[in-house]
Amino acid sequence: DKGGYSHFMLKEINEQGAVVRSSLKGRIEGGRVDLSDELQWTAETVASWRSLHIVACGTSYYASLVAERALSRWTDLDVRVDIASEYRHRTVRTDAKTLAVFVSQSGETADTIAAQRVARGLGAHCLAITNVRGSTLAREVHDTLLLKAGPEIGVAATKTFMGQMSVLYLLALYLGRLRGGITAAEESRLVEELNQLPYKVEATVAREESLSELARIYAERRDFLFLGRGYSFPVALEGALKLKEISYVHAEGYAAGEMKHGPIALLDEKVPVITVIPRDSLYEKTLSNILEAKARKSPIIALGTDGDDLLKSYADHIITVPWTDEAFTPFLTVIPLQLFAYHVAKRRGCDIDKPRNLAKSVTVE
Ligand code: F6R
């Protein structure tokens, strides 16, 4: 049941505020993150970890890349993120001092399951973050944290990306507290902001009209470049993936600082550049990348923060999201990119909920 929406994807985009809310429910106690009901970790076990490996595919990998930044900041663990099909074959420093986290919406992705078996065999403590209780992955790991996003029907992952980021952030704040990587004041400030997120997500989804308008202008372009730095780099990757998979338009996501190392050669007036540029600590640097793209005559679409008037003199189109702490910006900035991909695909007459060549769970290697 599409609940009155024209596609499951649009319905699921609209459910994202509720997904963040249900991910947080019962996991925040007295202003602090508490996952002890779901994770029966002893203080000894938690203290024994040196590194944290996160392993996933596709959109789940991008959610992991977002969380890597928060985990590196709020915990003292050595954090790395790998694509499952690579992790399982490389010589990994995975051992009993490793907490290995496997992020998979379906819990049935062949490479993620295989990677878990490798890590487990090397002695790692394995945690699954999945939307499906009783999935193969969930049955094999030591611990599971559920997304509580409800079933996702659209092949393109949207609300489960939101759910994965929510749960990974809860894990980051919980580990930060248990291992003493974060001060109590910082923790309560972040938890407060986390509690505000469902409202800000809803406010952002409600701005759909401006993305439909943007899609009207750009739906016939052949190539797009998506740029971002820091927390916004994985958002750029995810924005490009959404556009590729549902509208079959070529799009590349790049770290903004890497543009001059190659992809800038692609730019001209035919290639729009979508820059994810919230008001954060890297803002000025990303602005300089916008100027570089502008000098090549690329149409500039800036995805920034409400009230950022400076962007007007840099960009041809400005889309904004409400302010949030730098660490939480991906929860908001990804939404206009999902909506943009949706509206481009719709204009191009694509089969949005069932894109060609793709399956909801990838059970082959
Ligand atoms: C993209 C998409 C895929 C999945 C990937 C992993 O919209 O849906 O890239 O994210 O196949 O799937 P899970 O999370 O089920 O392991």
Short mmCIF file of C-alpha atoms and ligand atoms in Angstrom, two decimals:
data_model
loop_
_atom_site.label_atom_id
_atom_site.label_comp_id
_atom_site.label_asym_id
_atom_site.label_seq_id
_atom_site.Cartn_x
_atom_site.Cartn_y
_atom_site.Cartn_z
CA ASP A 1 0.00 0.00 0.00
CA LYS A 2 1.55 3.24 -1.17
CA GLY A 3 -0.51 5.26 1.30
CA GLY A 4 -1.61 7.77 -1.32
CA TYR A 5 1.88 8.36 -2.72
CA SER A 6 2.63 7.70 -6.37
CA HIS A 7 5.62 5.48 -5.51
CA PHE A 8 6.96 3.56 -2.54
CA MET A 9 10.16 5.56 -2.80
CA LEU A 10 8.31 8.83 -2.19
CA LYS A 11 6.33 7.28 0.66
CA GLU A 12 9.53 6.04 2.24
CA ILE A 13 11.27 9.40 1.85
CA ASN A 14 8.31 10.90 3.68
CA GLU A 15 8.59 8.36 6.50
CA GLN A 16 12.10 9.40 7.41
CA GLY A 17 11.24 11.68 10.33
CA ALA A 18 9.29 8.80 11.86
CA VAL A 19 12.21 6.44 11.21
CA VAL A 20 14.63 8.63 13.17
CA ARG A 21 12.04 8.91 15.95
CA SER A 22 11.51 5.16 16.22
CA SER A 23 15.27 4.49 16.07
CA LEU A 24 15.77 6.70 19.12
CA LYS A 25 12.78 5.36 21.03
CA GLY A 26 13.76 3.44 24.16
CA ARG A 27 17.44 4.02 23.47
CA ILE A 28 17.82 7.38 25.22
CA GLU A 29 17.47 7.43 28.99
CA GLY A 30 17.79 10.58 31.10
CA GLY A 31 19.51 12.50 28.33
CA ARG A 32 22.03 9.72 27.62
CA VAL A 33 22.20 6.97 25.04
CA ASP A 34 21.66 3.58 26.64
CA LEU A 35 21.86 0.43 24.51
CA SER A 36 22.39 -1.96 27.40
CA ASP A 37 19.06 -3.74 26.83
CA GLU A 38 20.20 -4.82 23.37
CA LEU A 39 23.94 -5.13 23.88
CA GLN A 40 24.96 -7.13 26.90
CA TRP A 41 28.53 -5.92 26.88
CA THR A 42 30.65 -6.13 30.00
CA ALA A 43 32.91 -3.18 30.86
CA GLU A 44 35.82 -5.56 30.31
CA THR A 45 34.77 -6.44 26.76
CA VAL A 46 34.26 -2.81 25.83
CA ALA A 47 37.66 -1.86 27.25
CA SER A 48 39.37 -4.64 25.30
CA TRP A 49 38.60 -3.16 21.86
CA ARG A 50 41.24 -1.18 20.00
CA SER A 51 39.65 -0.89 16.61
CA LEU A 52 36.25 -0.63 15.08
CA HIS A 53 35.66 -1.94 11.57
CA ILE A 54 32.46 -1.14 9.73
CA VAL A 55 31.66 -3.26 6.70
CA ALA A 56 28.81 -2.81 4.21
CA CYS A 57 27.78 -2.44 0.55
CA GLY A 58 26.13 0.32 -1.47
CA THR A 59 24.02 2.82 0.42
CA SER A 60 24.75 0.99 3.67
CA TYR A 61 28.43 1.64 3.01
CA TYR A 62 27.73 5.36 2.60
CA ALA A 63 25.80 5.46 5.89
CA SER A 64 28.86 3.82 7.43
CA LEU A 65 31.17 6.46 5.95
CA VAL A 66 29.05 9.17 7.54
CA ALA A 67 29.20 7.41 10.91
CA GLU A 68 32.95 6.87 10.61
CA ARG A 69 33.39 10.61 11.07
CA ALA A 70 31.28 10.71 14.22
CA LEU A 71 32.82 7.54 15.65
CA SER A 72 36.34 8.85 15.12
CA ARG A 73 35.41 12.02 16.93
CA TRP A 74 33.43 10.68 19.86
CA THR A 75 35.36 7.50 20.63
CA ASP A 76 39.03 6.70 21.06
CA LEU A 77 38.77 3.68 18.73
CA ASP A 78 40.69 3.33 15.52
CA VAL A 79 37.82 3.38 13.03
CA ARG A 80 37.86 2.13 9.47
CA VAL A 81 35.11 1.45 6.97
CA ASP A 82 35.30 -1.08 4.15
CA ILE A 83 33.18 -2.30 1.28
CA ALA A 84 32.23 -5.89 2.14
CA SER A 85 33.43 -7.38 -1.16
CA GLU A 86 36.87 -5.87 -0.48
CA TYR A 87 37.08 -6.49 3.25
CA ARG A 88 36.56 -10.21 2.92
CA HIS A 89 39.54 -10.60 0.60
CA ARG A 90 42.13 -8.18 1.98
CA THR A 91 44.59 -9.05 4.69
CA VAL A 92 42.83 -7.44 7.58
CA ARG A 93 44.17 -6.59 11.00
CA THR A 94 41.09 -8.09 12.49
CA ASP A 95 41.48 -9.81 15.85
CA ALA A 96 39.92 -10.19 19.29
CA LYS A 97 40.55 -6.49 19.91
CA THR A 98 38.23 -5.58 17.06
CA LEU A 99 34.58 -4.67 17.20
CA ALA A 100 33.32 -5.45 13.69
CA VAL A 101 30.03 -3.86 12.67
CA PHE A 102 28.13 -5.16 9.62
CA VAL A 103 25.55 -2.79 8.22
CA SER A 104 22.92 -4.33 5.95
CA GLN A 105 19.32 -3.29 5.49
CA SER A 106 18.27 -6.77 4.32
CA GLY A 107 20.74 -8.80 6.34
CA GLU A 108 20.98 -11.02 3.25
CA THR A 109 23.75 -9.38 1.22
CA ALA A 110 26.14 -12.18 0.25
CA ASP A 111 29.36 -10.19 0.55
CA THR A 112 28.43 -8.70 3.92
CA ILE A 113 27.55 -12.13 5.29
CA ALA A 114 30.83 -13.58 3.96
CA ALA A 115 32.82 -10.68 5.45
CA GLN A 116 31.20 -11.30 8.82
CA ARG A 117 32.29 -14.94 8.69
CA VAL A 118 35.89 -13.87 7.97
CA ALA A 119 35.95 -11.37 10.85
CA ARG A 120 34.34 -13.83 13.20
CA GLY A 121 36.89 -16.47 12.27
CA LEU A 122 39.65 -14.00 13.18
CA GLY A 123 38.17 -13.47 16.64
CA ALA A 124 36.36 -10.15 16.22
CA HIS A 125 33.26 -9.32 18.21
CA CYS A 126 30.56 -9.00 15.54
CA LEU A 127 27.58 -6.67 15.61
CA ALA A 128 24.90 -6.47 12.91
CA ILE A 129 22.91 -3.33 12.16
CA THR A 130 19.95 -4.47 10.08
CA ASN A 131 16.29 -3.85 9.37
CA VAL A 132 15.37 -7.52 9.35
CA ARG A 133 15.17 -9.46 12.58
CA GLY A 134 15.89 -13.11 11.86
CA SER A 135 17.88 -12.37 8.68
CA THR A 136 20.94 -14.53 7.93
CA LEU A 137 23.30 -11.81 9.13
CA ALA A 138 21.36 -11.24 12.35
CA ARG A 139 21.38 -14.96 13.12
CA GLU A 140 25.15 -15.28 12.77
CA VAL A 141 26.50 -12.31 14.73
CA HIS A 142 27.09 -11.89 18.47
CA ASP A 143 24.81 -8.84 18.73
CA THR A 144 22.20 -7.03 16.66
CA LEU A 145 20.83 -3.51 16.65
CA LEU A 146 17.61 -3.18 14.64
CA LEU A 147 16.76 -0.18 12.49
CA LYS A 148 13.03 -0.28 13.23
CA ALA A 149 12.42 1.45 9.89
CA GLY A 150 9.58 -0.83 8.81
CA PRO A 151 9.70 -2.69 5.49
CA GLU A 152 11.33 -0.81 2.62
CA ILE A 153 9.70 -1.71 -0.69
CA GLY A 154 11.40 0.72 -3.09
CA VAL A 155 14.59 -0.84 -4.40
CA ALA A 156 16.48 2.39 -3.79
CA ALA A 157 17.32 2.62 -0.10
CA THR A 158 16.10 5.88 1.47
CA LYS A 159 14.52 5.54 4.89
CA THR A 160 16.85 2.71 5.84
CA PHE A 161 19.85 4.98 5.12
CA MET A 162 18.30 7.36 7.65
CA GLY A 163 17.73 4.49 10.10
CA GLN A 164 21.28 3.22 9.69
CA MET A 165 22.77 6.63 10.38
CA SER A 166 20.52 6.98 13.45
CA VAL A 167 21.56 3.65 14.92
CA LEU A 168 25.24 4.14 14.10
CA TYR A 169 25.15 7.56 15.80
CA LEU A 170 23.54 6.03 18.89
CA LEU A 171 26.33 3.45 18.89
CA ALA A 172 28.93 6.22 18.55
CA LEU A 173 27.53 8.16 21.50
CA TYR A 174 27.17 4.99 23.59
CA LEU A 175 30.72 3.84 22.90
CA GLY A 176 31.98 7.36 23.50
CA ARG A 177 30.44 7.32 26.94
CA LEU A 178 31.51 3.77 27.85
CA ARG A 179 35.09 4.39 26.77
CA GLY A 180 35.26 7.97 28.02
CA GLY A 181 35.90 9.53 24.63
CA ILE A 182 33.28 12.22 25.05
CA THR A 183 32.56 14.69 27.85
CA ALA A 184 29.18 14.63 29.62
CA ALA A 185 28.47 18.19 28.47
CA GLU A 186 29.22 17.36 24.84
CA GLU A 187 27.14 14.20 25.09
CA SER A 188 24.08 15.99 26.42
CA ARG A 189 24.37 18.71 23.79
CA LEU A 190 24.51 16.09 21.03
CA VAL A 191 21.66 14.02 22.46
CA GLU A 192 19.53 17.14 22.63
CA GLU A 193 20.22 17.84 18.97
CA LEU A 194 19.55 14.20 18.09
CA ASN A 195 16.12 14.53 19.72
CA GLN A 196 15.38 17.54 17.50
CA LEU A 197 16.28 15.69 14.32
CA PRO A 198 12.92 14.02 13.55
CA TYR A 199 11.30 17.48 13.34
CA LYS A 200 14.05 18.88 11.16
CA VAL A 201 13.90 15.83 8.89
CA GLU A 202 10.13 16.35 8.50
CA ALA A 203 10.62 20.05 7.76
CA THR A 204 13.17 19.16 5.07
CA VAL A 205 11.00 16.52 3.39
CA ALA A 206 8.21 19.10 3.20
CA ARG A 207 10.31 21.18 0.80
CA GLU A 208 9.79 18.70 -2.02
CA GLU A 209 8.41 21.30 -4.44
CA SER A 210 11.77 23.05 -4.95
CA LEU A 211 13.39 19.74 -5.94
CA SER A 212 10.64 18.97 -8.39
CA GLU A 213 11.31 22.39 -9.93
CA LEU A 214 15.06 21.74 -10.05
CA ALA A 215 14.43 18.38 -11.72
CA ARG A 216 12.29 20.12 -14.33
CA ILE A 217 15.28 22.29 -15.27
CA TYR A 218 17.93 19.57 -15.25
CA ALA A 219 16.21 16.24 -16.03
CA GLU A 220 17.63 16.05 -19.56
CA ARG A 221 21.31 16.46 -18.62
CA ARG A 222 23.58 13.49 -19.21
CA ASP A 223 26.18 13.93 -16.49
CA PHE A 224 26.25 15.34 -12.97
CA LEU A 225 29.02 15.88 -10.46
CA PHE A 226 28.19 15.76 -6.73
CA LEU A 227 30.72 17.32 -4.34
CA GLY A 228 31.11 17.50 -0.57
CA ARG A 229 33.73 17.55 2.17
CA GLY A 230 33.86 15.94 5.59
CA TYR A 231 30.40 14.77 6.65
CA SER A 232 29.08 15.92 3.28
CA PHE A 233 31.41 13.73 1.21
CA PRO A 234 29.43 10.49 1.77
CA VAL A 235 26.24 12.49 1.18
CA ALA A 236 27.59 13.46 -2.25
CA LEU A 237 28.32 9.78 -2.95
CA GLU A 238 24.82 8.80 -1.90
CA GLY A 239 23.22 11.58 -3.96
CA ALA A 240 25.09 10.40 -7.05
CA LEU A 241 24.16 6.76 -6.42
CA LYS A 242 20.45 7.60 -6.08
CA LEU A 243 20.50 9.48 -9.38
CA LYS A 244 22.37 6.69 -11.19
CA GLU A 245 20.26 3.82 -9.99
CA ILE A 246 16.76 5.18 -10.46
CA SER A 247 17.13 7.64 -13.35
CA TYR A 248 20.02 5.99 -15.25
CA VAL A 249 21.81 9.32 -15.49
CA HIS A 250 25.56 9.34 -15.13
CA ALA A 251 26.57 10.94 -11.84
CA GLU A 252 29.79 10.98 -9.90
CA GLY A 253 30.21 11.71 -6.24
CA TYR A 254 33.56 13.18 -5.32
CA ALA A 255 35.36 14.61 -2.33
CA ALA A 256 35.34 18.33 -3.18
CA GLY A 257 39.08 18.58 -2.62
CA GLU A 258 39.73 15.84 -5.17
CA MET A 259 38.04 17.66 -8.02
CA LYS A 260 41.21 19.33 -9.21
CA HIS A 261 42.94 15.96 -9.33
CA GLY A 262 41.00 14.81 -12.36
CA PRO A 263 37.24 15.23 -12.59
CA ILE A 264 37.51 18.98 -13.19
CA ALA A 265 38.47 18.02 -16.76
CA LEU A 266 34.86 16.86 -17.28
CA LEU A 267 33.33 20.21 -16.45
CA ASP A 268 31.71 22.60 -18.88
CA GLU A 269 28.35 24.32 -19.27
CA LYS A 270 26.67 20.96 -19.89
CA VAL A 271 27.62 19.37 -16.56
CA PRO A 272 25.77 20.60 -13.46
CA VAL A 273 27.69 20.49 -10.19
CA ILE A 274 25.66 19.79 -7.08
CA THR A 275 27.66 20.87 -4.05
CA VAL A 276 26.69 19.82 -0.54
CA ILE A 277 27.78 22.81 1.50
CA PRO A 278 26.15 23.22 4.91
CA ARG A 279 27.54 25.88 7.26
CA ASP A 280 30.22 23.74 8.84
CA SER A 281 33.92 23.90 9.63
CA LEU A 282 34.85 23.15 5.98
CA TYR A 283 32.45 25.64 4.43
CA GLU A 284 35.07 28.09 3.12
CA LYS A 285 37.07 25.36 1.48
CA THR A 286 34.05 23.98 -0.32
CA LEU A 287 33.16 27.50 -1.48
CA SER A 288 36.50 27.65 -3.24
CA ASN A 289 35.61 24.45 -5.12
CA ILE A 290 32.35 26.02 -6.23
CA LEU A 291 34.37 28.88 -7.71
CA GLU A 292 36.56 26.43 -9.62
CA ALA A 293 33.51 24.73 -11.12
CA LYS A 294 31.91 28.09 -11.90
CA ALA A 295 35.02 29.15 -13.80
CA ARG A 296 34.42 26.12 -16.09
CA LYS A 297 30.85 27.42 -16.68
CA SER A 298 29.17 24.50 -14.94
CA PRO A 299 25.69 25.27 -13.61
CA ILE A 300 26.06 25.35 -9.81
CA ILE A 301 23.47 23.93 -7.47
CA ALA A 302 24.37 24.60 -3.84
CA LEU A 303 22.79 22.59 -1.04
CA GLY A 304 23.30 24.70 2.05
CA THR A 305 21.87 25.88 5.35
CA ASP A 306 18.82 28.14 5.84
CA GLY A 307 19.78 31.80 5.89
CA ASP A 308 23.08 31.37 4.09
CA ASP A 309 22.82 34.39 1.81
CA LEU A 310 26.43 34.25 0.78
CA LEU A 311 25.67 31.24 -1.45
CA LYS A 312 23.51 33.49 -3.65
CA SER A 313 26.55 35.10 -5.21
CA TYR A 314 28.12 31.71 -5.97
CA ALA A 315 25.35 29.43 -7.13
CA ASP A 316 22.73 29.34 -9.89
CA HIS A 317 20.31 27.47 -7.64
CA ILE A 318 20.20 27.21 -3.87
CA ILE A 319 18.45 24.53 -1.87
CA THR A 320 18.62 24.82 1.90
CA VAL A 321 17.96 22.66 4.94
CA PRO A 322 17.47 23.69 8.59
CA TRP A 323 20.54 24.26 10.74
CA THR A 324 21.87 21.36 12.77
CA ASP A 325 25.19 20.49 14.37
CA GLU A 326 27.83 19.67 11.75
CA ALA A 327 27.80 15.99 12.69
CA PHE A 328 24.09 15.66 11.94
CA THR A 329 24.00 17.55 8.64
CA PRO A 330 23.88 14.32 6.53
CA PHE A 331 20.48 13.48 8.06
CA LEU A 332 19.12 16.62 6.40
CA THR A 333 21.27 17.19 3.31
CA VAL A 334 20.62 13.71 1.91
CA ILE A 335 16.88 14.40 1.67
CA PRO A 336 16.91 16.97 -1.17
CA LEU A 337 19.23 14.63 -3.09
CA GLN A 338 16.79 11.72 -2.70
CA LEU A 339 13.96 13.97 -3.86
CA PHE A 340 15.99 15.29 -6.77
CA ALA A 341 16.75 11.76 -7.98
CA TYR A 342 13.10 10.83 -7.55
CA HIS A 343 11.83 13.76 -9.63
CA VAL A 344 14.46 13.35 -12.35
CA ALA A 345 13.53 9.66 -12.65
CA LYS A 346 9.84 10.53 -12.79
CA ARG A 347 10.37 13.07 -15.57
CA ARG A 348 12.41 10.55 -17.51
CA GLY A 349 9.66 7.99 -17.19
CA CYS A 350 11.72 5.46 -15.25
CA ASP A 351 10.37 2.57 -13.22
CA ILE A 352 11.24 4.24 -9.91
CA ASP A 353 10.44 1.48 -7.43
CA LYS A 354 11.95 -1.27 -9.59
CA PRO A 355 14.94 0.07 -11.48
CA ARG A 356 16.38 -2.14 -14.22
CA ASN A 357 19.10 -4.64 -13.33
CA LEU A 358 18.71 -4.12 -9.58
CA ALA A 359 17.32 -6.34 -6.82
CA LYS A 360 16.32 -5.36 -3.32
CA SER A 361 18.69 -7.84 -1.77
CA VAL A 362 21.89 -8.92 -3.45
CA THR A 363 22.30 -12.54 -2.50
CA VAL A 364 24.97 -13.29 -5.08
CA GLU A 365 28.61 -12.27 -4.87
C1 F6R B 1 21.01 1.53 -3.08
C2 F6R B 1 20.82 0.20 -2.55
C3 F6R B 1 21.96 -0.74 -2.50
C4 F6R B 1 22.06 -1.40 -1.13
C5 F6R B 1 23.12 -2.50 -1.12
C6 F6R B 1 23.29 -3.11 0.25
O1 F6R B 1 19.84 2.27 -3.06
O2 F6R B 1 19.75 -0.12 -2.11
O3 F6R B 1 23.16 -0.10 -2.82
O4 F6R B 1 22.32 -0.41 -0.17
O5 F6R B 1 22.79 -3.49 -2.05
O6 F6R B 1 22.12 -3.73 0.68
P1 F6R B 1 21.91 -4.14 2.17
O7 F6R B 1 21.90 -2.91 3.01
O8 F6R B 1 20.62 -4.89 2.21
O9 F6R B 1 23.08 -5.02 2.56
#
